[in-house]
Short mmCIF file of C-alpha atoms in Angstrom, two decimals:
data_model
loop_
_atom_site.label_atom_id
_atom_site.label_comp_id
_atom_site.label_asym_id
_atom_site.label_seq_id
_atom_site.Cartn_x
_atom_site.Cartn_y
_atom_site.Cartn_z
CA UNK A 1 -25.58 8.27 14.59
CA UNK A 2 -25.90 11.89 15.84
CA UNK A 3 -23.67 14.55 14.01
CA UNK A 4 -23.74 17.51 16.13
CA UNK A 5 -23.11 21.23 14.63
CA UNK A 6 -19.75 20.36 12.95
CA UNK A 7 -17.48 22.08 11.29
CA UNK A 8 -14.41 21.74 8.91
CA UNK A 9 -12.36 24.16 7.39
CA UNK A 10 -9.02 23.89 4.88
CA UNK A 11 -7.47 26.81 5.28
CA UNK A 12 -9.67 29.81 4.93
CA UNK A 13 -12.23 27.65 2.86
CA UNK A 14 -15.15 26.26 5.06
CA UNK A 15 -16.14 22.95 3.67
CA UNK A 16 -18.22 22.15 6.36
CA UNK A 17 -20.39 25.11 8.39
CA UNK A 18 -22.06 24.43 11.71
CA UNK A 19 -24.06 21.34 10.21
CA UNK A 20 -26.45 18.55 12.20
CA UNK A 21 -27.34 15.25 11.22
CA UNK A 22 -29.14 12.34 12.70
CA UNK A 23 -29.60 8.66 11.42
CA UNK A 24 -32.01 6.45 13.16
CA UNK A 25 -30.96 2.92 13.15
CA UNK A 26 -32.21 1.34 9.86
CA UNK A 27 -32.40 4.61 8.41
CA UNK A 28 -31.29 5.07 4.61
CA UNK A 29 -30.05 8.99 4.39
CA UNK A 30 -28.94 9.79 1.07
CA UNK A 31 -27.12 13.28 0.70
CA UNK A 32 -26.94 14.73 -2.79
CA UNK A 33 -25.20 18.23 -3.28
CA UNK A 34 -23.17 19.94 -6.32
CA UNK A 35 -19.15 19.21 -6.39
CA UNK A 36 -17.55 20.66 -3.54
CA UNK A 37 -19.92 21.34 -1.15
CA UNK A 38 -18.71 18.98 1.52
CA UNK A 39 -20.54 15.81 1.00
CA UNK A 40 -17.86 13.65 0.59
CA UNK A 41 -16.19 15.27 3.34
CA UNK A 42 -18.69 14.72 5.86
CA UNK A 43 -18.32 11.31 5.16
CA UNK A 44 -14.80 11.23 5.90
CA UNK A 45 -15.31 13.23 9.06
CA UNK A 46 -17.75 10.70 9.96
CA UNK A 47 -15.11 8.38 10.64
CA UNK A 48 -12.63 10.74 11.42
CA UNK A 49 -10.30 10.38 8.33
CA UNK A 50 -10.87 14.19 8.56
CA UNK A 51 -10.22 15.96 11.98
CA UNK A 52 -12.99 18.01 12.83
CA UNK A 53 -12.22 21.92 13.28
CA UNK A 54 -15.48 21.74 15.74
CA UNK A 55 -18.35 20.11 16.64
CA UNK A 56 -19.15 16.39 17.32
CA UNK A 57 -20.49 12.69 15.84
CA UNK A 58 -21.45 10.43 18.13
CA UNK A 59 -22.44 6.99 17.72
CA UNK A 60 -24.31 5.05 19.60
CA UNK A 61 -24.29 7.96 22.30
CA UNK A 62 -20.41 8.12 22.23
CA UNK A 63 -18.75 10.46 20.94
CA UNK A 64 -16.09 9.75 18.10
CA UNK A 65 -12.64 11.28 19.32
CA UNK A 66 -9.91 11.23 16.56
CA UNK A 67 -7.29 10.92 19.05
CA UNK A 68 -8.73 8.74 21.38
CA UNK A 69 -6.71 5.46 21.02
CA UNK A 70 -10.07 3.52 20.44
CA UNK A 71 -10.34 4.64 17.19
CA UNK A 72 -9.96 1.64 15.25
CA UNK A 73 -12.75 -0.12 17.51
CA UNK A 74 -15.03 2.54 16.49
CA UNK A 75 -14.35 2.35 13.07
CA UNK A 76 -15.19 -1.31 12.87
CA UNK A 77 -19.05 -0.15 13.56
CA UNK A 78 -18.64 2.09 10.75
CA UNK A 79 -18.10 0.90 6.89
CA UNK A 80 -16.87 2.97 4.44
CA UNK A 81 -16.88 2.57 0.84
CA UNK A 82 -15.08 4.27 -1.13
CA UNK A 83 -15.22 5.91 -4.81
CA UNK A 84 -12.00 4.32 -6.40
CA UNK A 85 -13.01 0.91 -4.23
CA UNK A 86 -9.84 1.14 -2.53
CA UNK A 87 -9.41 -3.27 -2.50
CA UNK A 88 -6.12 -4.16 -1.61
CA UNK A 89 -4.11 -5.03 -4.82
CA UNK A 90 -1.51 -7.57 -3.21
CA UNK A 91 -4.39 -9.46 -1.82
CA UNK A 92 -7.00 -12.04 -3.79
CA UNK A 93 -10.49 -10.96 -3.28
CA UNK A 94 -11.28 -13.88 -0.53
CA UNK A 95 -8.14 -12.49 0.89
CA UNK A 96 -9.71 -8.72 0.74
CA UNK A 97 -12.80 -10.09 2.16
CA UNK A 98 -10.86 -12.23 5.70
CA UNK A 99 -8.22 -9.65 6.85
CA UNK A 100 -9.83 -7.00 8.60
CA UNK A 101 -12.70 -9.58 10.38
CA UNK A 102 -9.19 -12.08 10.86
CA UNK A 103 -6.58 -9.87 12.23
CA UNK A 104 -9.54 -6.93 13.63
CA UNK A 105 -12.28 -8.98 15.00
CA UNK A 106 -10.02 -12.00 16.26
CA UNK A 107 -12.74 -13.67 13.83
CA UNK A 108 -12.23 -17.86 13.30
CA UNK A 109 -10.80 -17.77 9.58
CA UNK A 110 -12.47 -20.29 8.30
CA UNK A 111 -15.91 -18.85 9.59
CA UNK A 112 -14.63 -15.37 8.04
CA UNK A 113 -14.08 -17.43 5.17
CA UNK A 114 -17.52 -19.12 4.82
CA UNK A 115 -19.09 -15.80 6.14
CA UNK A 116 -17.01 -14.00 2.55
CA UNK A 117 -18.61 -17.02 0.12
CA UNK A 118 -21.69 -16.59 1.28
CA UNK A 119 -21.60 -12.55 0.64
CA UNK A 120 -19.93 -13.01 -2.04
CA UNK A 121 -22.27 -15.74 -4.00
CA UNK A 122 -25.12 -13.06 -2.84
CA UNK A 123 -23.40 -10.07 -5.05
CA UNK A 124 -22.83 -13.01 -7.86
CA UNK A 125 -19.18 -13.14 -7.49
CA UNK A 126 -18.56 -16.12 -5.93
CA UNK A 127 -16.42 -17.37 -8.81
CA UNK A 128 -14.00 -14.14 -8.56
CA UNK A 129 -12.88 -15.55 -5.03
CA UNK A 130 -9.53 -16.21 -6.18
CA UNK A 131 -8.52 -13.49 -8.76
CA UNK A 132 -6.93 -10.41 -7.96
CA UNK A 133 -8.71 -7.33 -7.71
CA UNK A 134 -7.37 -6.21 -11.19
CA UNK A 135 -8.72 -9.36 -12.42
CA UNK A 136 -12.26 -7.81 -12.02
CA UNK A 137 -14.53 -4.66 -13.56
CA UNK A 138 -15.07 -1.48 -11.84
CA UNK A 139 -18.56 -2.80 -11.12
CA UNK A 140 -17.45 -6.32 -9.58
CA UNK A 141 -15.03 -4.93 -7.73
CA UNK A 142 -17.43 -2.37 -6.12
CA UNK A 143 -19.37 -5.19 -5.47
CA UNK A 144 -16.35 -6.76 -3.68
CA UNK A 145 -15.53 -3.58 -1.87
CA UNK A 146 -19.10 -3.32 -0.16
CA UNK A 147 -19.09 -7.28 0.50
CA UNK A 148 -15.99 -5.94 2.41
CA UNK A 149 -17.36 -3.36 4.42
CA UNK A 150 -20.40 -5.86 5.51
CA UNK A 151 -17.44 -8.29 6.33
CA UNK A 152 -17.09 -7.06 9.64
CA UNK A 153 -21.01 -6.46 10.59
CA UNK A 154 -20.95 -2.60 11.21
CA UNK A 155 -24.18 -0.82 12.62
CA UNK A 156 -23.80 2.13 9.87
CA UNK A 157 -22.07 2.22 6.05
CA UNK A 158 -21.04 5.33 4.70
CA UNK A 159 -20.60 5.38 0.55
CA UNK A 160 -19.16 7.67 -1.32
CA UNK A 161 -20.20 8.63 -4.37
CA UNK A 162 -19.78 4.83 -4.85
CA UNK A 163 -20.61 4.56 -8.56
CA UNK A 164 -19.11 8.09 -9.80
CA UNK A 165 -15.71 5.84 -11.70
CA UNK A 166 -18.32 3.10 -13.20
CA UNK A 167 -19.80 2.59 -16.59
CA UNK A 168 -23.45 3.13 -16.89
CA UNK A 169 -24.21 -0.24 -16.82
CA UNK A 170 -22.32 -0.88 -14.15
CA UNK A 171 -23.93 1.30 -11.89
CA UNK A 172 -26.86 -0.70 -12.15
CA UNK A 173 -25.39 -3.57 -10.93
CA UNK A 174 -23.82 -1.45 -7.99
CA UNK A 175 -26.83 -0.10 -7.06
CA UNK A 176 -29.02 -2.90 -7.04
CA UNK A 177 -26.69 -4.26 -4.24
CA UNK A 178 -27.00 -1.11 -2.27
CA UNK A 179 -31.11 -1.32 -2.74
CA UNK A 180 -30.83 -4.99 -1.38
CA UNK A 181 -29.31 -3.72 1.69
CA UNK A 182 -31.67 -0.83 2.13
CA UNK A 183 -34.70 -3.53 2.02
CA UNK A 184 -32.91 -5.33 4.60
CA UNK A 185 -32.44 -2.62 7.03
CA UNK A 186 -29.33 -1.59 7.14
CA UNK A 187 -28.08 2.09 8.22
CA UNK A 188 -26.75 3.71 5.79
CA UNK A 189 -25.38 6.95 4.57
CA UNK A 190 -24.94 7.91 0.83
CA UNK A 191 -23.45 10.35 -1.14
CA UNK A 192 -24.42 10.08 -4.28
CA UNK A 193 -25.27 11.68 -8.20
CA UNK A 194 -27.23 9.04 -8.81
CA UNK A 195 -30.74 11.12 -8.29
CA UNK A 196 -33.01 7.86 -9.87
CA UNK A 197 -31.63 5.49 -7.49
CA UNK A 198 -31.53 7.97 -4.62
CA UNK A 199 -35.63 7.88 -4.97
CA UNK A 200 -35.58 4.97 -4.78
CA UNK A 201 -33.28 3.93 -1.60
CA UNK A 202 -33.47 6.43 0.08
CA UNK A 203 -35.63 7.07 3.71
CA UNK A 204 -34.49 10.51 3.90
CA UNK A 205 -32.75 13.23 1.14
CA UNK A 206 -30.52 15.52 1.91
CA UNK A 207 -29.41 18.59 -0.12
CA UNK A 208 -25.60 19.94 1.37
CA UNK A 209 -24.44 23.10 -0.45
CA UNK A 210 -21.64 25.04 0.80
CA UNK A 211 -21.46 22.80 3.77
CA UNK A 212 -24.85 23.33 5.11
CA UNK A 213 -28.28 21.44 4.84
CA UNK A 214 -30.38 23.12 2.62
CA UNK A 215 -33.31 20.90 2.38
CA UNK A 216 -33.91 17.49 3.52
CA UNK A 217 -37.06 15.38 3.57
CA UNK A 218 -39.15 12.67 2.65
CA UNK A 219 -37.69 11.60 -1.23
CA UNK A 220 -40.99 12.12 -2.83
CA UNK A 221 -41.36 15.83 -1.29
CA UNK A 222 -37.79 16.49 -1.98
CA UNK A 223 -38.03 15.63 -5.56
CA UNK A 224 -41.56 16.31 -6.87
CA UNK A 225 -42.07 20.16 -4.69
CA UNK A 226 -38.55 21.32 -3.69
CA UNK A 227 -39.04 24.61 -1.07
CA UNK A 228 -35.67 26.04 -1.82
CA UNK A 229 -34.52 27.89 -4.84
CA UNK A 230 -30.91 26.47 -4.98
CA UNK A 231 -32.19 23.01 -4.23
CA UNK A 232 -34.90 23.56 -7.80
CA UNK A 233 -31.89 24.82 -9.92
CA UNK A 234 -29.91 21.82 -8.78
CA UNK A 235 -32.28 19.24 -9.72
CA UNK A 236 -33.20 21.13 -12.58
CA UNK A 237 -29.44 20.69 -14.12
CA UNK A 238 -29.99 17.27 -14.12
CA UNK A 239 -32.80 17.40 -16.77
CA UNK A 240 -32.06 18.61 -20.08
CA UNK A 241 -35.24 20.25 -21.88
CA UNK B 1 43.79 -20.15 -24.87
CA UNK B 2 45.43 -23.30 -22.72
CA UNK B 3 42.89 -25.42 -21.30
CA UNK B 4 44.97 -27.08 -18.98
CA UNK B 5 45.83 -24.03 -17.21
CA UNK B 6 42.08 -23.07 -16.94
CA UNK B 7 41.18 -26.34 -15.13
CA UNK B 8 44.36 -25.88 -13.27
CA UNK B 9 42.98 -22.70 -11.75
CA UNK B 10 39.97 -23.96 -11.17
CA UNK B 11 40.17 -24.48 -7.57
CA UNK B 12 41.45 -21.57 -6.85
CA UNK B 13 38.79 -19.48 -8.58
CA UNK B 14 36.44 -22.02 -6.88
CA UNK B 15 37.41 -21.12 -3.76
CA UNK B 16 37.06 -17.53 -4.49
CA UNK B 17 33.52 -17.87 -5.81
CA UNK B 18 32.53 -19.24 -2.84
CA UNK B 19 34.44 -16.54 -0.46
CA UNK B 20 32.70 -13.92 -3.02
CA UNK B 21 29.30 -15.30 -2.76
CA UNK B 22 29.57 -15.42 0.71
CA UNK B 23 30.53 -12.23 1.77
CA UNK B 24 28.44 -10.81 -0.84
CA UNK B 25 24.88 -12.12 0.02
CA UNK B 26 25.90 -11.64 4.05
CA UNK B 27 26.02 -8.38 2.77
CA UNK B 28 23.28 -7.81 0.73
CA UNK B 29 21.18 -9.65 3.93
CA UNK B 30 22.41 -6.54 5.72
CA UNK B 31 21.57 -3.98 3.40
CA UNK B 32 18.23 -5.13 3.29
CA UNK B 33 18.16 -4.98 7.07
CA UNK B 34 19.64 -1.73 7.03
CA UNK B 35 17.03 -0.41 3.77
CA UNK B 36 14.57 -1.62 5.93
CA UNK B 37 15.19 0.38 9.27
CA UNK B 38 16.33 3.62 7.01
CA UNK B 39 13.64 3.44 5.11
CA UNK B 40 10.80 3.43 7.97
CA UNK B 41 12.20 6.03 9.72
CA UNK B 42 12.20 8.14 6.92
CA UNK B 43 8.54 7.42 5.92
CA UNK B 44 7.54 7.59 9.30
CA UNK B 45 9.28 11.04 9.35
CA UNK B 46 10.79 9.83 13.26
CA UNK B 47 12.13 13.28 14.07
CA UNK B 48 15.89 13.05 14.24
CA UNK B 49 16.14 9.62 13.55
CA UNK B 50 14.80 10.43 9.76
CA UNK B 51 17.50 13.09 9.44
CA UNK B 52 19.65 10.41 10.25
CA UNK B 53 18.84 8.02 7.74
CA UNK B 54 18.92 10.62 5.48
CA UNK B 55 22.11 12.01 6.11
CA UNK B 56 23.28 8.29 5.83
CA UNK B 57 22.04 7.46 2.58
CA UNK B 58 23.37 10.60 0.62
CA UNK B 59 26.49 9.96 2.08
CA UNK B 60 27.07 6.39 1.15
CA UNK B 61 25.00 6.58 -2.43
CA UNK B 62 27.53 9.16 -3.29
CA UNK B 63 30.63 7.59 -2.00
CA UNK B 64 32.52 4.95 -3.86
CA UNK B 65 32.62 1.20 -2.67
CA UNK B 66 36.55 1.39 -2.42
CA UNK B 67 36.27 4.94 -0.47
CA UNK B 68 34.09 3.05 2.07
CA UNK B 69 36.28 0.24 2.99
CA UNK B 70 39.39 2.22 3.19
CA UNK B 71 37.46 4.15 5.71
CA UNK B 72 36.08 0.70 7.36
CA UNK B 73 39.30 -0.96 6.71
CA UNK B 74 41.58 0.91 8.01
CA UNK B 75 39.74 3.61 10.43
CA UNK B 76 37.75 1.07 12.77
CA UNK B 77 41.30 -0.60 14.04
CA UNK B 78 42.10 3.42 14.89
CA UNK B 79 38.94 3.79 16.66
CA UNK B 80 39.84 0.93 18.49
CA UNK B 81 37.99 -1.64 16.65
CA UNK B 82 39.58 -4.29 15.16
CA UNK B 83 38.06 -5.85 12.19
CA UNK B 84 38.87 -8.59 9.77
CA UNK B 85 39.01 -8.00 5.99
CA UNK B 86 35.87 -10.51 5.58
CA UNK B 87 33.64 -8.67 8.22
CA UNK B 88 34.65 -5.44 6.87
CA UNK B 89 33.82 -6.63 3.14
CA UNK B 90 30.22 -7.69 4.58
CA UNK B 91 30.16 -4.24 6.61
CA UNK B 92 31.01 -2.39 3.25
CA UNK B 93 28.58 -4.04 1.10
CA UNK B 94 25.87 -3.68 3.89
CA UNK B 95 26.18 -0.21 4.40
CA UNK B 96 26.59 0.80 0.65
CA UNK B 97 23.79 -1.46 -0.05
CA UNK B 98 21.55 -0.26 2.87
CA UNK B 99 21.14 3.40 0.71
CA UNK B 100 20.37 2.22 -2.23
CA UNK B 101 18.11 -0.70 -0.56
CA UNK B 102 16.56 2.19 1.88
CA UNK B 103 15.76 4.62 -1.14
CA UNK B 104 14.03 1.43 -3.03
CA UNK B 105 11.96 0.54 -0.47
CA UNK B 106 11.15 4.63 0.93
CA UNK B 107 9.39 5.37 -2.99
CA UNK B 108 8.39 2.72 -3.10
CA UNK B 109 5.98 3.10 0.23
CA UNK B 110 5.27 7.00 -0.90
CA UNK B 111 3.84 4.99 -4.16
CA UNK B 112 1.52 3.30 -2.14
CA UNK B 113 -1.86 5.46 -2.14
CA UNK B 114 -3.12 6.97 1.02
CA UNK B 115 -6.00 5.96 0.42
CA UNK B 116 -5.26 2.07 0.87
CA UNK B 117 -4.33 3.41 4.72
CA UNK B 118 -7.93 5.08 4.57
CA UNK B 119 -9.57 2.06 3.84
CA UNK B 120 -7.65 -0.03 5.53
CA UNK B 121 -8.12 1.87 8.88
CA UNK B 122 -11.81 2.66 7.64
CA UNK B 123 -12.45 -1.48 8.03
CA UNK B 124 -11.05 -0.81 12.11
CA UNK B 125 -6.94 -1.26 11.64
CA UNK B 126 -5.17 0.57 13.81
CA UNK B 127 -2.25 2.60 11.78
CA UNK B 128 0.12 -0.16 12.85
CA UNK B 129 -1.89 -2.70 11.56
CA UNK B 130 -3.04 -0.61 8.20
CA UNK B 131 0.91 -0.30 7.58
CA UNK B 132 1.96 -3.94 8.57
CA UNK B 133 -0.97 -5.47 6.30
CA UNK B 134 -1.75 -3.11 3.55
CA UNK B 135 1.39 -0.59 2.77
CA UNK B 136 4.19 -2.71 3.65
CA UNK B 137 3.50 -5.95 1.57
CA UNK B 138 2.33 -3.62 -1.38
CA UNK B 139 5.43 -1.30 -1.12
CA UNK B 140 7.33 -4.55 -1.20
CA UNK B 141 5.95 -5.80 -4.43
CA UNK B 142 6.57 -2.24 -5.94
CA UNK B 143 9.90 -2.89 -4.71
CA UNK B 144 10.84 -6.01 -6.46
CA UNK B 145 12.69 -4.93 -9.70
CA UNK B 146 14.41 -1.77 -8.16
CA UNK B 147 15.42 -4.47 -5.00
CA UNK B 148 16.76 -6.99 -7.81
CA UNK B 149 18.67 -4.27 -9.61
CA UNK B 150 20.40 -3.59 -6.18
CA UNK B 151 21.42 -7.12 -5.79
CA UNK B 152 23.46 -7.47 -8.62
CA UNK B 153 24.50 -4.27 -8.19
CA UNK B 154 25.96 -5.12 -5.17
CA UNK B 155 27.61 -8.48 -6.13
CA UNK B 156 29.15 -6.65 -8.94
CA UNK B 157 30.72 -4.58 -6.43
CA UNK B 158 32.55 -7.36 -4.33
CA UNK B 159 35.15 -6.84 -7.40
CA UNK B 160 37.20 -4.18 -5.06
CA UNK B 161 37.15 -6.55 -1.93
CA UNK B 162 40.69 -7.74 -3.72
CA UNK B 163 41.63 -3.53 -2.24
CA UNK B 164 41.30 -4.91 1.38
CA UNK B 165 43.07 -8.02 -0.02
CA UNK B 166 40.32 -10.86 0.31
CA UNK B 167 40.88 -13.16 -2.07
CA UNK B 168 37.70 -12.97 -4.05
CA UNK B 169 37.31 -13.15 -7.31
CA UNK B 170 39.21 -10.17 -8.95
CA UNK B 171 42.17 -10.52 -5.59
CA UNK B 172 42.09 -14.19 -7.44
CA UNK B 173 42.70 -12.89 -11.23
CA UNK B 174 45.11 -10.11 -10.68
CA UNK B 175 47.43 -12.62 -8.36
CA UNK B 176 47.39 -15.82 -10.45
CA UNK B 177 48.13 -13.03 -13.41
CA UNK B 178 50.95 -11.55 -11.07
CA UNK B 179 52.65 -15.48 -10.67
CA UNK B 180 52.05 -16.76 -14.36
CA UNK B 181 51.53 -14.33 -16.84
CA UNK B 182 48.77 -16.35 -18.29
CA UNK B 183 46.47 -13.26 -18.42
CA UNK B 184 43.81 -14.01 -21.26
CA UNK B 185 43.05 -17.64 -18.72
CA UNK B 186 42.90 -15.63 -16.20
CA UNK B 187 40.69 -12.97 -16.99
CA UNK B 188 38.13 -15.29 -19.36
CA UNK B 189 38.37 -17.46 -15.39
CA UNK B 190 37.08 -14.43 -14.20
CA UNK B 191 34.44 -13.53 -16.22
CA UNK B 192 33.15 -17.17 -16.46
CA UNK B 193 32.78 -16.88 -12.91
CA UNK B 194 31.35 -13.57 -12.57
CA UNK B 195 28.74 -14.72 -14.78
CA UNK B 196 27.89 -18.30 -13.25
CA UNK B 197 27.50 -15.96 -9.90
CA UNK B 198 25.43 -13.63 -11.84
CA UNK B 199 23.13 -14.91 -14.26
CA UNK B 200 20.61 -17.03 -11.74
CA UNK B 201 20.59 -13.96 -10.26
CA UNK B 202 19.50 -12.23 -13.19
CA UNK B 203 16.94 -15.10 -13.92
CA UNK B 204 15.35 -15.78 -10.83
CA UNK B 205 15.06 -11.66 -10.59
CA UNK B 206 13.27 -11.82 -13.75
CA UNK B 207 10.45 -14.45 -12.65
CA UNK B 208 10.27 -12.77 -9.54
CA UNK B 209 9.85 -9.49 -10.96
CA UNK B 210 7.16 -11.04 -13.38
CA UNK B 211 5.52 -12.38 -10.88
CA UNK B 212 5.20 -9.33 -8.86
CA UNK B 213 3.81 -7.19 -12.11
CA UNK B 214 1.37 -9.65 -12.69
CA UNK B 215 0.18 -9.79 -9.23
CA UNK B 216 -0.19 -6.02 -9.14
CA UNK B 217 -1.33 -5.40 -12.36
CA UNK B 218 -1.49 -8.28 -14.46
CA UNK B 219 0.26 -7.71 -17.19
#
C-alpha cells in the first residue's frame, strides 16, 4: 500500500495536505492524531469513499481510481471497519458474515458459511450466529463487523477509530481481536485513541495533525522520546498529573 | 332490522365484495409497481425522469379519488382510448396509490444511513449491488407500516368506484336502497362487508408490521 502526496480538501478547509504513506505487507501502522486532523479521512480516501482532490494510493502497484469501474474489485482487497460497525440490520449475523464473499466473490455458500463459524467461534461468538445484529453489544458486534471484513480475505484492513462508541470493557475485548490479527500478520491500518493498545499493536506510529505526518516511528521511540513539540503536548493530554 | 332481507341481499353484496376486492388489490398491485419505479427515480435523482415522478405524485396526492376517474373515465375514450369502468377503477386506484406508495418507499430509502452503502461497497459491492442487497430490503422493512396504512387506505377508497357505476360495494348499497327502501339493511350490509374486507387486512398488517420492528430493532 503506497499513498502518494495526497490531498483532500472540503471547501476551503484542507483536511488532508500533500501527505505520503507506505505499508509493507504485514505491517501494523497505527495513526493517532487529535479530532479533525484527517485521520479518519485518510482512511476513507484509502478506499475511495472520499474522492481525492490530488495525489494517489496505490495498491499492490496499481493505482486506486475512484471512477474506474473496477472499483468494487479493489475494494474487496481492502477491509474497512467502521466506528458505528455499520452490520446490516435486516440481515442475521451468519447472514452479515456470507453476502459480500456469496454474491462478491462467487464464493460456494456453504464454504462461506463454514469459513463465518469458524471466524466466528474464534472471536467467541459462535452462538450469536443467528440473532440479529441488535440482538448483540457494541463490543460483539464489533467483533462481528471485523469477522466481516476478514470474510472476504483482503491483503490490507483499515479501522476506524473502531472502539471510540464502546464501553471500557468492551474495548478490551475489541482490541484483543485486533492484537490476534497483528500476531498473525495481517496488514493493517488503524486509527485509533486507544494510545495503550496502540503500543502494543502497532509496527509503526503515526502522528497526523492538520493533515500532515508529524512524527512517525518505531512505538517505543514515539512514545517514550517524542522529537516534536505538538506530538509531546498531544500525548501529554492524555495523562492527567 | 329484517333478517330476511339481509340474507336476501346477500348475494348481491357477495358479488360486490368480490368485484371490490378485485379491482382493489389489482390496484393496489399497481401502485406498488408504480411506488416502486417513482420512488427510484427520485432517490436516484434520474435527471428528468425524477422531476417526473415528482410532478406525478403531488399531483395525484392532492387530487381526489373521484377527480381522478372522472378524468380516467371519461377523458381516455376522448383521447381515443377506450376503457372499461373495471380497468379504469384498477387504473384509478393504481395511480392514486402509486404517490402515496412512491412517497412511502422514497423516506423510507433516505432513512437508510449512508453509511450501510459505505460499508456495503467497502466489503467490494458495486453501487448496484450495495442498493439491491443492503438499502432496498432495509428501506422495505422501514416501509412496512406506512405501506400497510396505504393499503387500507386504498381499499377504503374503492367506495367511489359506484361514480363510474361498478357495482361495488357502495354502487351495491345506494341501488338496492334506490329499489326497496330498506335503508338501515342496507347500509349495516355495507358496513358488515366493508369490515370482513378490512379487518384481515388490518390484522395481518399488524403481525407484519411487528414482525418488521422486531427484526429491525427488536422491540
Amino acid at each position: 500500500m503506497n499513498i502518494n502526496g495526497i490531498s483532500k480538501k472540503y471547501g476551503d478547509l484542507v483536511v488532508l495536505d500533500n501527505l505520503s504513506l507506505k505499508v509493507k505487507s504485514g505491517e501494523v501502522v497505527v495513526i493517532v492524531g487529535p479530532s479533525g486532523c484527517g485521520k479518519s479521512t485518510l482512511l476513507r480516501c484509502i478506499n475511495a469513499l472520499e474522492i481525492i482532490d490530488d495525489g494517489e494510493v496505490a495498491l499492490d502497484g496499481k493505482a486506486i481510481n475512484p471512477h474506474d469501474k473496477k472499483l468494487s474489485k479493489v475494494r474487496e482487497k481492502i477491509g474497512m471497519v467502521f466506528q458505528s460497525y455499520e452490520l446490516f440490520p435486516h440481515k442475521t449475523i451468519l447472514q452479515n458474515l456470507v453476502l459480500a464473499p456469496v454474491r462478491v466473490k462467487k464464493m460456494n455458500r456453504k464454504e462461506a458459511e463454514k469459513e463465518a463459524l469458524h471466524l466466528l467461534e474464534r472471536v467467541g461468538l459462535l452462538s450469536k450466529k443467528d440473532n440479529y445484529p441488535r440482538q448483540l453489544s457494541g463490543g460483539q458486534k464489533q467483533r462481528v463487523a471485523i469477522v466481516r471484513a476478514l470474510m472476504m480475505n483482503p491483503e490490507i484492513l483499515l479501522m476506524d477509530e473502531i472502539t471510540a462508541a464502546l464501553d471500557p470493557e468492551m474495548v478490551r475485548e475489541v482490541l484483543e481481536v485486533v492484537l490476534d490479527l497483528a500476531k498473525e500478520g495481517r496488514t493493517m491500518i488503524i486509527v485509533t485513541h486507544e494510545l495503550q493498545f496502540a503500543k502494543a499493536a502497532a509496527d509503526r506510529m503515526v502522528f497526523i495533525d492538520g493533515g500532515r505526518i508529524i512524527e512517525e516511528g518505531e512505538p517505543k521511540e514515539f512514545f517514550e522520546n517524542p522529537k516534536t513539540e505538538r506530538l509531546k503536548k498531544f500525548l501529554h493530554s492524555f495523562t492527567y498529573e | 332490522m329484517n333478517v330476511d332481507v339481509l340474507i336476501s341481499y346477500f348475494p348481491r353484496y357477495a358479488e360486490a365484495f368480490l368485484l371490490t376486492l378485485r379491482i382493489g388489490w389489482l390496484g393496489i398491485l399497481l401502485s406498488a409497481a408504480i411506488g416502486i419505479v417513482s420512488a427510484f427515480t427520485m432517490y436516484f435523482k434520474l435527471p428528468v425522469l425524477s422531476r417526473i415522478a415528482g410532478a406525478y405524485v403531488e399531483i395525484f396526492r392532492n387530487t381526489p379519488l373521484l377527480v381522478q376517474l372522472f378524468f380516467v373515465y371519461f377523458g381516455m375514450p376522448k383521447l381515443g382510448f377506450a376503457i372499461s369502468a373495471e380497468t379504469c377503477g384498477i387504473v384509478g386506484i393504481g395511480l392514486l396509490g402509486g404517490s402515496y406508495m412512491s412517497e412511502a418507499l422514497r423516506s423510507s430509502l433516505n432513512a437508510v444511513p449512508a453509511s450501510q452503502a459505505e460499508s456495503a461497497e467497502a466489503l467490494g459491492m458495486t453501487h448496484f449491488q450495495a442498493f439491491w442487497l443492503v438499502i432496498f430490503p432495509e428501506a422495505l422493512v422501514l416501509s412496512v407500516p406506512a405501506v400497510v396504512a396505504n393499503v387500507i387506505f386504498l381499499l377504503k377508497e374503492t367506495s367511489v368506484f359506484s361514480a363510474i357505476s361498478l357495482m361495488d360495494l357502495m354502487f351495491t348499497a345506494k341501488d338496492l336502497i334506490g329499489l326497496y327502501y330498506d335503508t338501515t339493511e342496507a347500509l349495516f350490509m355495507l358496513v358488515v362487508f366493508y369490515i370482513i374486507m378490512l379487518v384481515p387486512v388490518s390484522a395481518a398488517g399488524s403481525v407484519l408490521e411487528r414482525k418488521a420492528r422486531h427484526k429491525m430493532f427488536g422491540e
